[in-house]
CSV table of N, CA and C in Angstrom, one decimal:
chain,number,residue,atom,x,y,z
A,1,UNK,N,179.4,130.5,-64.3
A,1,UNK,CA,179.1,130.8,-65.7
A,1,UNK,C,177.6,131.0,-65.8
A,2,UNK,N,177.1,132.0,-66.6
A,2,UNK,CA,175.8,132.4,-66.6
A,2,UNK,C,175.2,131.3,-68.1
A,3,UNK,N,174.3,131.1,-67.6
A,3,UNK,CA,173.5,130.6,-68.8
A,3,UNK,C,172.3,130.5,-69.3
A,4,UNK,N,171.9,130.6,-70.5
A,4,UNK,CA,171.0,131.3,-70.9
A,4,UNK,C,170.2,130.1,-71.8
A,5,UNK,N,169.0,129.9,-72.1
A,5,UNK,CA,168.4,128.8,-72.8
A,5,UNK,C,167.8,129.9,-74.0
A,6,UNK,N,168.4,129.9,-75.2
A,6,UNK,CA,168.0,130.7,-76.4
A,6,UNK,C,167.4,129.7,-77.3
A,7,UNK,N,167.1,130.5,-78.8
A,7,UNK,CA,167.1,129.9,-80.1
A,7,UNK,C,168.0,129.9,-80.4
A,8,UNK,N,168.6,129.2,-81.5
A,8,UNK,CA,169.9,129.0,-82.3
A,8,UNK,C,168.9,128.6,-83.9
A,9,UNK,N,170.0,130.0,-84.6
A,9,UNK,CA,168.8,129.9,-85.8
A,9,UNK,C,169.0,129.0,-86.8
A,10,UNK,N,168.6,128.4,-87.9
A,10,UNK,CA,168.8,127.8,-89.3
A,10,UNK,C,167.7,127.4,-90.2
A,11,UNK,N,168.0,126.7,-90.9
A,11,UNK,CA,167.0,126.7,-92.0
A,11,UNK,C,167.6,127.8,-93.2
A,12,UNK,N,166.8,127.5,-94.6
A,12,UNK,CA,167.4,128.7,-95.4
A,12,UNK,C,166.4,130.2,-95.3
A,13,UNK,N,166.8,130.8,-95.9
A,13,UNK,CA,166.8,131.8,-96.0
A,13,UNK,C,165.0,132.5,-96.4
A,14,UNK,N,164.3,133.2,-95.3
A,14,UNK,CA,163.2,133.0,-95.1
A,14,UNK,C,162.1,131.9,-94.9
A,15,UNK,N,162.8,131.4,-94.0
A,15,UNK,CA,161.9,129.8,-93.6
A,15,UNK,C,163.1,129.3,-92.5
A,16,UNK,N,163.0,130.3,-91.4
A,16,UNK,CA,163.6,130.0,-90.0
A,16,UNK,C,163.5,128.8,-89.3
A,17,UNK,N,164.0,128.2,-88.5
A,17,UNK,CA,164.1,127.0,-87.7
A,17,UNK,C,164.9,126.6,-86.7
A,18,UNK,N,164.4,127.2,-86.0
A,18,UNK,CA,165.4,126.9,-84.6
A,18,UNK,C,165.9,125.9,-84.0
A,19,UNK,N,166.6,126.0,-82.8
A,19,UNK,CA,167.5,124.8,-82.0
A,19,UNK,C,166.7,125.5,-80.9
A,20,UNK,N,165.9,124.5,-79.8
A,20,UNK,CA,166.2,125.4,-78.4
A,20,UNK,C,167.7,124.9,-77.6
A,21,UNK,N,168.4,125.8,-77.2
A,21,UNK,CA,169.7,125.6,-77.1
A,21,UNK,C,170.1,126.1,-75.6
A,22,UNK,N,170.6,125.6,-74.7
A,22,UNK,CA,171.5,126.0,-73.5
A,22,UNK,C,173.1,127.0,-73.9
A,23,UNK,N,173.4,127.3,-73.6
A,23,UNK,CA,174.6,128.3,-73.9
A,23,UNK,C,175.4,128.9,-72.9
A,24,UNK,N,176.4,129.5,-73.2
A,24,UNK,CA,176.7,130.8,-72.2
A,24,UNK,C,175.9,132.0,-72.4
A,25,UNK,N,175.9,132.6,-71.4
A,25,UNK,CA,175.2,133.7,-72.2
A,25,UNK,C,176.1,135.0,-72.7
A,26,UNK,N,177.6,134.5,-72.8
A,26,UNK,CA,178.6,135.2,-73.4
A,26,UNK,C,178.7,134.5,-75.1
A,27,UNK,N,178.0,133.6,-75.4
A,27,UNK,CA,178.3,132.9,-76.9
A,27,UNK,C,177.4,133.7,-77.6
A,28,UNK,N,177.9,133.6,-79.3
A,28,UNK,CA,177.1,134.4,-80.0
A,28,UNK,C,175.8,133.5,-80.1
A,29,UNK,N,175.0,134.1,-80.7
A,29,UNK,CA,173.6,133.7,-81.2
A,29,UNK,C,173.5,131.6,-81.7
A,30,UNK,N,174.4,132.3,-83.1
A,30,UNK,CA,174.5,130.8,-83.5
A,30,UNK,C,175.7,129.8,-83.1
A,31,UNK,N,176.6,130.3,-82.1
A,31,UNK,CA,178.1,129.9,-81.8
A,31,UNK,C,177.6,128.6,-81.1
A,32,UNK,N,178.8,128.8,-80.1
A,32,UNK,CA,178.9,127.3,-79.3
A,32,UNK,C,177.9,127.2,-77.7
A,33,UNK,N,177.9,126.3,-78.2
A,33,UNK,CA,176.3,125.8,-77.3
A,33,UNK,C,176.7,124.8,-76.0
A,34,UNK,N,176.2,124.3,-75.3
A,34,UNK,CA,176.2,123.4,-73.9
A,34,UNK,C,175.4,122.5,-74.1
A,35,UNK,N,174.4,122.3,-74.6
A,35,UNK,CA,172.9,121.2,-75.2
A,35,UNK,C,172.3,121.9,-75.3
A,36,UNK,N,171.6,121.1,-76.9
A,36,UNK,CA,170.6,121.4,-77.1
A,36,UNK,C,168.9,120.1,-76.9
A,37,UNK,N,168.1,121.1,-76.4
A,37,UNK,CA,167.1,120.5,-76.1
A,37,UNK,C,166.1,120.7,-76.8
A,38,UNK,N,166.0,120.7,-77.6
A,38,UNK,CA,164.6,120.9,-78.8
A,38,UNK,C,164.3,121.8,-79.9
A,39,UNK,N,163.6,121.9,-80.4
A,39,UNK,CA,163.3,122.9,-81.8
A,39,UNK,C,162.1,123.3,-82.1
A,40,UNK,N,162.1,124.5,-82.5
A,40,UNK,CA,161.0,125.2,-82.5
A,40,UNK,C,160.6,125.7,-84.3
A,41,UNK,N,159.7,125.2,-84.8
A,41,UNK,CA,159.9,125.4,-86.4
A,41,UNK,C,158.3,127.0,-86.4
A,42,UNK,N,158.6,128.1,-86.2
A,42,UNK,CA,157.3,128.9,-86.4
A,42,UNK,C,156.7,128.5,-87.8
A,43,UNK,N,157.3,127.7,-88.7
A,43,UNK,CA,156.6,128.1,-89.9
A,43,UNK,C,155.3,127.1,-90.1
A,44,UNK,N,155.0,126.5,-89.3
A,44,UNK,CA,154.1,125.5,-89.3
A,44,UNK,C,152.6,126.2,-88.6
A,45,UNK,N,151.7,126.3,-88.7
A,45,UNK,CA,150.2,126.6,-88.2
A,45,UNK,C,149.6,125.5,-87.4
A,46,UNK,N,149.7,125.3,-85.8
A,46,UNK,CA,150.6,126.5,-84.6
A,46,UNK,C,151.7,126.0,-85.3
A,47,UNK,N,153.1,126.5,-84.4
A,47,UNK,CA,154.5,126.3,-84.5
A,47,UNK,C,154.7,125.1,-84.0
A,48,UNK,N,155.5,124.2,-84.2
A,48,UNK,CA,155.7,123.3,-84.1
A,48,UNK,C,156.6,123.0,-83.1
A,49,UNK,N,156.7,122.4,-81.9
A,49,UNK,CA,157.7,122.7,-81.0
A,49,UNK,C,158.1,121.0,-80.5
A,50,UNK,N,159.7,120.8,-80.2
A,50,UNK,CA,159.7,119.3,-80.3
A,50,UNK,C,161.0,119.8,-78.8
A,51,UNK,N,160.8,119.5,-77.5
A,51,UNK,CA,161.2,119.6,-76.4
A,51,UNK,C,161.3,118.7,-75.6
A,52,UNK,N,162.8,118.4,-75.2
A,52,UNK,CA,163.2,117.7,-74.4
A,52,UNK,C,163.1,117.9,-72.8
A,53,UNK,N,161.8,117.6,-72.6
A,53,UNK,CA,160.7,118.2,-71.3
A,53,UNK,C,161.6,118.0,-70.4
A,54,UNK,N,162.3,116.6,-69.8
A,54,UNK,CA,163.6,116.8,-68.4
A,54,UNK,C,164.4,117.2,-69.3
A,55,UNK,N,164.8,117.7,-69.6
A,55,UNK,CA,166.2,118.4,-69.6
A,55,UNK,C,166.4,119.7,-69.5
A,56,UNK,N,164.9,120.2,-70.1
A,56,UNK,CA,164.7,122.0,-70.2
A,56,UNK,C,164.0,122.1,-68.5
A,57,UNK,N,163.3,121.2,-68.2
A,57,UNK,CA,162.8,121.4,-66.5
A,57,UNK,C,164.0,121.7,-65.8
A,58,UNK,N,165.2,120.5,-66.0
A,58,UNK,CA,166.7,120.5,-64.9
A,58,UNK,C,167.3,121.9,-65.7
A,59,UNK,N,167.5,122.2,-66.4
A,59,UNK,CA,168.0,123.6,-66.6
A,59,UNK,C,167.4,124.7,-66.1
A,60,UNK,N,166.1,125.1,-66.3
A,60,UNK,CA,165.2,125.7,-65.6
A,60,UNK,C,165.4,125.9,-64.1
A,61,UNK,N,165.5,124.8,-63.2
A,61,UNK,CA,165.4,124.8,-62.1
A,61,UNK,C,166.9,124.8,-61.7
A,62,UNK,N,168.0,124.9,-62.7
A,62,UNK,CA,169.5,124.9,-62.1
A,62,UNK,C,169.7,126.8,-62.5
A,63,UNK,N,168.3,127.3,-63.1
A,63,UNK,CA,168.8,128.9,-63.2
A,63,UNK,C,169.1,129.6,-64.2
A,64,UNK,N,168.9,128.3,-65.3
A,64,UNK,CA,169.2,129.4,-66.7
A,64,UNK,C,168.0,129.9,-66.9
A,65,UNK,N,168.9,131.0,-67.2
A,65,UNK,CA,167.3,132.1,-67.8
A,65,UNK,C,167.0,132.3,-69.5
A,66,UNK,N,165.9,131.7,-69.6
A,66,UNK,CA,165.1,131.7,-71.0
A,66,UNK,C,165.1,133.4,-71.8
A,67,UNK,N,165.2,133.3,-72.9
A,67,UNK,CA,165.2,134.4,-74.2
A,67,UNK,C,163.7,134.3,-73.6
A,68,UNK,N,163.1,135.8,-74.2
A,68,UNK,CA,161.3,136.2,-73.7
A,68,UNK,C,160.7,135.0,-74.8
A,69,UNK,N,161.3,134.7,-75.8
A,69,UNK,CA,160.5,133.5,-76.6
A,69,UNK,C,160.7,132.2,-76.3
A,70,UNK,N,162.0,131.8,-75.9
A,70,UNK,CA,161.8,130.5,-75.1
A,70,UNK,C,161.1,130.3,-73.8
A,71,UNK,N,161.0,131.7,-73.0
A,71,UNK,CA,160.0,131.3,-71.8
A,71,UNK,C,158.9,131.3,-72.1
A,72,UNK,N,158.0,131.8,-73.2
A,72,UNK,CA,156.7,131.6,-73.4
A,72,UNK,C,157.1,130.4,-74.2
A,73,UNK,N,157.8,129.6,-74.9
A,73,UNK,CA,157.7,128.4,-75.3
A,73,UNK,C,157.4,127.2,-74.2
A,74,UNK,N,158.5,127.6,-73.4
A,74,UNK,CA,158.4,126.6,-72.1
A,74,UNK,C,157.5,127.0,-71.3
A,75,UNK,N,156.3,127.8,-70.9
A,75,UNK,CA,155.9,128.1,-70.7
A,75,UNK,C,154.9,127.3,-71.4
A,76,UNK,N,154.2,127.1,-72.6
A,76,UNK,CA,152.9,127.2,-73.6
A,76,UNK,C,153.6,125.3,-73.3
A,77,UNK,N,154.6,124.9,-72.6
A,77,UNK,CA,154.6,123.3,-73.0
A,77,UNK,C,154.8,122.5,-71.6
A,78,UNK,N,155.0,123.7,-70.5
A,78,UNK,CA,154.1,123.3,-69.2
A,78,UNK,C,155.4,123.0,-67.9
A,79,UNK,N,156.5,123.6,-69.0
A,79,UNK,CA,157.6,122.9,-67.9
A,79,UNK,C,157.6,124.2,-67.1
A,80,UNK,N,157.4,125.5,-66.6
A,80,UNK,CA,157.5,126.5,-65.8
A,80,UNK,C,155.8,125.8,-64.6
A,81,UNK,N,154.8,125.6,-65.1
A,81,UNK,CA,153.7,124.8,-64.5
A,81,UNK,C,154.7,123.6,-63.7
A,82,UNK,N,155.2,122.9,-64.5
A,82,UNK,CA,156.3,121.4,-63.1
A,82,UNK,C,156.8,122.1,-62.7
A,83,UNK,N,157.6,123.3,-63.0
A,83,UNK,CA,158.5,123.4,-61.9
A,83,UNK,C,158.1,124.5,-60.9
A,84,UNK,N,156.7,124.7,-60.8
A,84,UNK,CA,156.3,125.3,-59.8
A,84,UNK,C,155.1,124.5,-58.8
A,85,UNK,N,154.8,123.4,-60.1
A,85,UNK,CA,154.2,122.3,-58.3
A,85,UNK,C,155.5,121.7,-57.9
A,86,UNK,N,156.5,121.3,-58.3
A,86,UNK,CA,157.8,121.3,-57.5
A,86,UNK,C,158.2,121.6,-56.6
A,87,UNK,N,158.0,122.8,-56.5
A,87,UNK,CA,158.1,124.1,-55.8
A,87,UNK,C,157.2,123.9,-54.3
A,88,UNK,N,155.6,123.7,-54.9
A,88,UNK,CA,154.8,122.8,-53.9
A,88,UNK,C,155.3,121.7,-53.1
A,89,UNK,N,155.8,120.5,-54.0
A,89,UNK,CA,155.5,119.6,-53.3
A,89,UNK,C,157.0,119.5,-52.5
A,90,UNK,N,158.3,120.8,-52.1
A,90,UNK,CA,159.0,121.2,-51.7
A,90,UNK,C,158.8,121.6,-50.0
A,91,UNK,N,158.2,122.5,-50.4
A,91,UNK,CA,156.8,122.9,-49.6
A,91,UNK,C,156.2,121.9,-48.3
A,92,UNK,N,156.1,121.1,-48.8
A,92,UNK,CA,154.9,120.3,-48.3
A,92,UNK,C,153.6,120.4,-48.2
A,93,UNK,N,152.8,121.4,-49.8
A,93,UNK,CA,152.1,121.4,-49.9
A,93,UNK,C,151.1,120.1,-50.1
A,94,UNK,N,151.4,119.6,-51.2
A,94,UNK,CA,151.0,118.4,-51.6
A,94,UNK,C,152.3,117.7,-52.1
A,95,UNK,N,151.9,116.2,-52.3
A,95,UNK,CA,153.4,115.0,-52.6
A,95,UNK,C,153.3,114.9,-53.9
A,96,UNK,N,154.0,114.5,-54.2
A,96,UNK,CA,154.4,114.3,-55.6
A,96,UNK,C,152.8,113.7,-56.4
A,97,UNK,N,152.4,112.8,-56.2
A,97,UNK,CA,151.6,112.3,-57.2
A,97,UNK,C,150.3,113.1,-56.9
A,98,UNK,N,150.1,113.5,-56.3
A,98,UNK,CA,149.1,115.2,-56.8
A,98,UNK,C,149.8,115.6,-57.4
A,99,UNK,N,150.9,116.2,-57.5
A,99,UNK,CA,151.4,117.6,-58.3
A,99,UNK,C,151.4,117.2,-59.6
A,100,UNK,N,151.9,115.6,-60.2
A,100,UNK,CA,151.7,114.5,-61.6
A,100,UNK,C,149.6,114.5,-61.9
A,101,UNK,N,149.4,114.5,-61.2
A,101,UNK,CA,147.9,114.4,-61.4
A,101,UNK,C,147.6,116.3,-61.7
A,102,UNK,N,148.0,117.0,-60.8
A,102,UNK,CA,147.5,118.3,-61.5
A,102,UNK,C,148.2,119.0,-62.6
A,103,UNK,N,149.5,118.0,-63.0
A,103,UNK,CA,150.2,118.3,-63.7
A,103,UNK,C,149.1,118.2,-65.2
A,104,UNK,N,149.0,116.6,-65.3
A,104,UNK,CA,148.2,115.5,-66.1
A,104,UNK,C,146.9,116.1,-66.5
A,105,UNK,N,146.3,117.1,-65.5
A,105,UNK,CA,144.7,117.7,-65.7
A,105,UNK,C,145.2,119.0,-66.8
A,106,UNK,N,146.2,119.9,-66.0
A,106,UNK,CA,146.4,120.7,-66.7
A,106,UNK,C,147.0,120.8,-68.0
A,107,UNK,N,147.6,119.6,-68.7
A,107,UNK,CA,148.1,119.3,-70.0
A,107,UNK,C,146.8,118.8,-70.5
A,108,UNK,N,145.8,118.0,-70.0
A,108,UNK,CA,145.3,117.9,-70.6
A,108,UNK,C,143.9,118.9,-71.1
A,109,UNK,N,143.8,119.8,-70.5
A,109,UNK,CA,143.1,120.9,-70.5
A,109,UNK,C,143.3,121.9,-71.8
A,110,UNK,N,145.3,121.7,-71.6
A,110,UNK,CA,145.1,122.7,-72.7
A,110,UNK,C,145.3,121.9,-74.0
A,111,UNK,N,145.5,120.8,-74.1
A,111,UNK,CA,145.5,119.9,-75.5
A,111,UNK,C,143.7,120.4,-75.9
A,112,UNK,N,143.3,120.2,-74.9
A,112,UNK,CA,141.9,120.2,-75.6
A,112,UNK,C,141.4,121.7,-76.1
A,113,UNK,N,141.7,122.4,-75.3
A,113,UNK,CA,141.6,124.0,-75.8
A,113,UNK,C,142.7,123.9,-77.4
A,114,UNK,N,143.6,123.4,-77.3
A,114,UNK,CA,143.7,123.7,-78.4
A,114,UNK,C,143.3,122.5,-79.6
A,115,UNK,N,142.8,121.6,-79.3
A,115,UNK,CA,142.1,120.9,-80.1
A,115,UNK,C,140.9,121.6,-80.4
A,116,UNK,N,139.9,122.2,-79.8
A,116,UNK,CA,138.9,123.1,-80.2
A,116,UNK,C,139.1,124.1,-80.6
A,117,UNK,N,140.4,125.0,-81.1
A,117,UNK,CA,140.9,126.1,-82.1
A,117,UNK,C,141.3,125.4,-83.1
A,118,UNK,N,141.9,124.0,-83.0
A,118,UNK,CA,142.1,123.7,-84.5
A,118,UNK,C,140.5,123.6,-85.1
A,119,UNK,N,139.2,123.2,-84.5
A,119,UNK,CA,138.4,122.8,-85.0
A,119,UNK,C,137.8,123.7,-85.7
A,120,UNK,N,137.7,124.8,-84.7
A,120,UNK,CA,137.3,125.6,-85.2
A,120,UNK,C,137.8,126.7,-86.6
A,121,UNK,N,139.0,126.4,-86.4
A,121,UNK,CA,140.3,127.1,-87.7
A,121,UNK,C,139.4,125.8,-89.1
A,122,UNK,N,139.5,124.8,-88.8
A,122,UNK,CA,138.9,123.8,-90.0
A,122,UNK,C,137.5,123.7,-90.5
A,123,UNK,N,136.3,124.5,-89.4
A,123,UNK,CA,135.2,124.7,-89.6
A,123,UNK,C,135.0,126.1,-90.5
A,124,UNK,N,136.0,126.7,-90.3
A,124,UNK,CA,135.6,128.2,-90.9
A,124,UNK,C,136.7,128.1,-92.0
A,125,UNK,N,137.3,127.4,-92.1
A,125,UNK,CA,138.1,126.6,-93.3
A,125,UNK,C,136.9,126.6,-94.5
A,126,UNK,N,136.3,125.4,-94.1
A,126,UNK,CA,135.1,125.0,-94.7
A,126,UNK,C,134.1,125.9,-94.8
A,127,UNK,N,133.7,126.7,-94.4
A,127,UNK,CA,133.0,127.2,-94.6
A,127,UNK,C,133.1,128.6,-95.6
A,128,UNK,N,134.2,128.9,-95.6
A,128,UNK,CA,134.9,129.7,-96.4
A,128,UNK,C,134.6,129.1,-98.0
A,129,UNK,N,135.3,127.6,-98.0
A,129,UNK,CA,135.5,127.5,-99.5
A,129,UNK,C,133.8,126.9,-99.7
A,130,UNK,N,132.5,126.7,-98.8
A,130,UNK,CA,131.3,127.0,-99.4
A,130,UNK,C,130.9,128.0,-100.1
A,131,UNK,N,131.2,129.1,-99.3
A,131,UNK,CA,130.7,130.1,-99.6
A,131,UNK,C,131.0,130.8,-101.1
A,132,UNK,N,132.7,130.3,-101.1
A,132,UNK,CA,133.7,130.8,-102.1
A,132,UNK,C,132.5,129.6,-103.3
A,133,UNK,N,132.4,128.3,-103.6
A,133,UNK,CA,131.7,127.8,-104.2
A,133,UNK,C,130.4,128.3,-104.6
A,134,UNK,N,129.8,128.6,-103.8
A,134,UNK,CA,128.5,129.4,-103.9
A,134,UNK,C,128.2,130.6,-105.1
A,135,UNK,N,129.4,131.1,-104.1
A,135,UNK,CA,129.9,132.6,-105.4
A,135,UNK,C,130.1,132.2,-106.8
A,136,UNK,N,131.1,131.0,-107.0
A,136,UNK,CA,131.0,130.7,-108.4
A,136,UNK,C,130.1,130.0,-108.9
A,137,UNK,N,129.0,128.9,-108.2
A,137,UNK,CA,127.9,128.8,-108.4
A,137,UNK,C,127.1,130.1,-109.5
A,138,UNK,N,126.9,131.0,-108.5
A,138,UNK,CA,126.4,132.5,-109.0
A,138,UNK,C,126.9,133.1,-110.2
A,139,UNK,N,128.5,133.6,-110.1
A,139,UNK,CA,128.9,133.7,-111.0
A,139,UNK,C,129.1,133.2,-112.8
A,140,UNK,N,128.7,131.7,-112.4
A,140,UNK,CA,128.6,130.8,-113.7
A,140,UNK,C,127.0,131.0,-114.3
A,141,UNK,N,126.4,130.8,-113.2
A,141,UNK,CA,124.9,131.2,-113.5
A,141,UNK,C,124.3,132.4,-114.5
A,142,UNK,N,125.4,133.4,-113.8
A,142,UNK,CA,125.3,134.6,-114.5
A,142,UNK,C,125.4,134.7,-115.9
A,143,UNK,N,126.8,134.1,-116.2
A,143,UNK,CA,127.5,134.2,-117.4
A,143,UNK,C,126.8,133.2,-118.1
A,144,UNK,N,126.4,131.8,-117.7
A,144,UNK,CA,125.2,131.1,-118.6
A,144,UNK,C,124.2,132.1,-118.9
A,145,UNK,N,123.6,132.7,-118.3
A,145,UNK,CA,122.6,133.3,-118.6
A,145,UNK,C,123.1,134.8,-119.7
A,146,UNK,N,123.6,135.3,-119.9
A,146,UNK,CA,124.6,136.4,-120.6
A,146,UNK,C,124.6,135.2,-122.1
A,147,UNK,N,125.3,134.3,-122.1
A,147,UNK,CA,125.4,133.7,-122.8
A,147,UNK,C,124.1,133.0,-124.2
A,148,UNK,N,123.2,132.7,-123.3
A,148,UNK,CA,122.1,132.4,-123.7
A,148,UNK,C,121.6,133.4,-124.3
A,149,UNK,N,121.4,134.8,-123.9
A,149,UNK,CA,120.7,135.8,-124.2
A,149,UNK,C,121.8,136.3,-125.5
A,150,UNK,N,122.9,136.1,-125.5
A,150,UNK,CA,123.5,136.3,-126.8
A,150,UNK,C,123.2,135.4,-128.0
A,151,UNK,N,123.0,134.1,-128.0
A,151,UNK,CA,122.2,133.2,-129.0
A,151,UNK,C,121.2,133.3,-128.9
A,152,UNK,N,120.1,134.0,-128.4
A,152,UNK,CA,118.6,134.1,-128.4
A,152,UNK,C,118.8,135.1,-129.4
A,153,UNK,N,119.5,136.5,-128.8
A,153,UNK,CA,119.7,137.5,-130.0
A,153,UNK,C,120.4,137.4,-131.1
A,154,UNK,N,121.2,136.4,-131.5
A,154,UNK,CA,121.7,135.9,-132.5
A,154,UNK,C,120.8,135.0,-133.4
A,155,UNK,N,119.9,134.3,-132.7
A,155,UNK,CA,119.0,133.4,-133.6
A,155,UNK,C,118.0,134.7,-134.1
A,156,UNK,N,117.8,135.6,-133.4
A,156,UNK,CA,116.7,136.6,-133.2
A,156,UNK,C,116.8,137.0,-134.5
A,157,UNK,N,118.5,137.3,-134.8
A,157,UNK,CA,118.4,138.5,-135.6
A,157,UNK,C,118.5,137.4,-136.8
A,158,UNK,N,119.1,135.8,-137.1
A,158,UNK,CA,119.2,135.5,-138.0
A,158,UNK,C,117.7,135.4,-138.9
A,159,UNK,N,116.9,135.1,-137.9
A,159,UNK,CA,115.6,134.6,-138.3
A,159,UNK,C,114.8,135.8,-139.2
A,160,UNK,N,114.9,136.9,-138.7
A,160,UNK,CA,114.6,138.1,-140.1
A,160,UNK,C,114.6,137.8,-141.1
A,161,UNK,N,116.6,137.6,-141.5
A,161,UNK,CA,117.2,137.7,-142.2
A,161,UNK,C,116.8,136.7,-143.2
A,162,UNK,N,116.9,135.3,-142.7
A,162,UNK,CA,116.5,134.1,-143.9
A,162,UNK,C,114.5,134.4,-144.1
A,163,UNK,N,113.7,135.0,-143.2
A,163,UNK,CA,112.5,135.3,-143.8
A,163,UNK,C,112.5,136.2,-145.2
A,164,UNK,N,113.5,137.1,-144.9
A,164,UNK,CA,114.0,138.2,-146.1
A,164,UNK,C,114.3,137.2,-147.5
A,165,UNK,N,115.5,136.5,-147.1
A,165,UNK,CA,116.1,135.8,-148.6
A,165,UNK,C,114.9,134.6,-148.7
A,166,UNK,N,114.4,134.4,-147.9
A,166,UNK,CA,113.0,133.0,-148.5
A,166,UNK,C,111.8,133.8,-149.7
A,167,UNK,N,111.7,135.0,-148.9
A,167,UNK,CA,110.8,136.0,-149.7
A,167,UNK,C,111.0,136.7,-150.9
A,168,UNK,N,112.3,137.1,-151.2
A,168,UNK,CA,113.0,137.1,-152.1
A,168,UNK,C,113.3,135.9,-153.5
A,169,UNK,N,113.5,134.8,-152.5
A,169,UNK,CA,113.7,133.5,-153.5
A,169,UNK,C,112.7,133.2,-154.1
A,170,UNK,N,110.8,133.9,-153.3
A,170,UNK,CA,110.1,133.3,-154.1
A,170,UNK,C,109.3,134.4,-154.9
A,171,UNK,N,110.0,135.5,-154.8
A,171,UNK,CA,109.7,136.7,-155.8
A,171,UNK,C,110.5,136.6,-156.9
């Protein structure tokens, strides 16, 4: 039996949410499944991914072949990375606890790369709604000023007017 590691879709309607899911690769899309190993929600800023890391590794390495989106998932979460110092420590490249150690450098490498895109996503966040403040800063300034110059010319013109009727009242 061939098997394939897909999405399996749900959620309502425009607001997707997947299953990562084992299968045949004769089942339909959302049909009947073998295990599921985790979920992938895109709607979240990144996507949110919740993976059952030995289980998607032991399937991986028994042959199922990943949908192009679940191998860049599994991929972006490191299990194609184990199962290729595996591979190594097969080999007799290096033993296991190197391959856990450059496992360990390399997860932690990219937490941090992407800890420095969140920062930066939150820096230019901020700096956005300065700038946006700024503007209305300006904006308000304006219209005070617009404002004022409409009661300056409003006192402007009343002040004539009561000179007229005072001069009047004393004629």
């Amino acid at each position: 039996m061939a098997t394939k590691i897909r999405l399996q879709r749900g959620g309502r309607k425009g607001y997707a949410f997947y299953s990562i899911v084992i299968a045949d690769a004769r089942a339909p899309r959302d049909g009947k499944f073998t295990e599921k190993i985790g979920t992938y929600n895109p709607n979240t800023n990144p996507a949110t991914v919740d993976l059952k890391f030995d289980r998607a590794l032991y399937w991986v390495e028994c042959g199922a072949q990943p949908t192009d989106t679940v191998r860049n998932i599994l991929s972006r979460e490191g299990v194609y990375m184990m199962k290729h110092l595996r591979g190594g420590v097969k080999k007799g490249a290096f033993d296991e606890a190197a391959a856990q150690t450059k496992f360990d450098a390399w997860k932690q490498a990219k937490e941090s790369g992407l800890l420095a895109i969140k920062e930066k996503e939150a820096a230019a966040k901020k700096q956005a709604q300065l700038a946006a403040l700024e503007n209305e800063k300006k904006v308000n300034a304006a219209k005070a000023a617009a404002i004022a110059e409409k009661k300056a010319a409003a006192l402007a013109a009343e002040a004539p007017a009561e000179e007229a009727t005072e001069e009047a009242a004393e004629a």
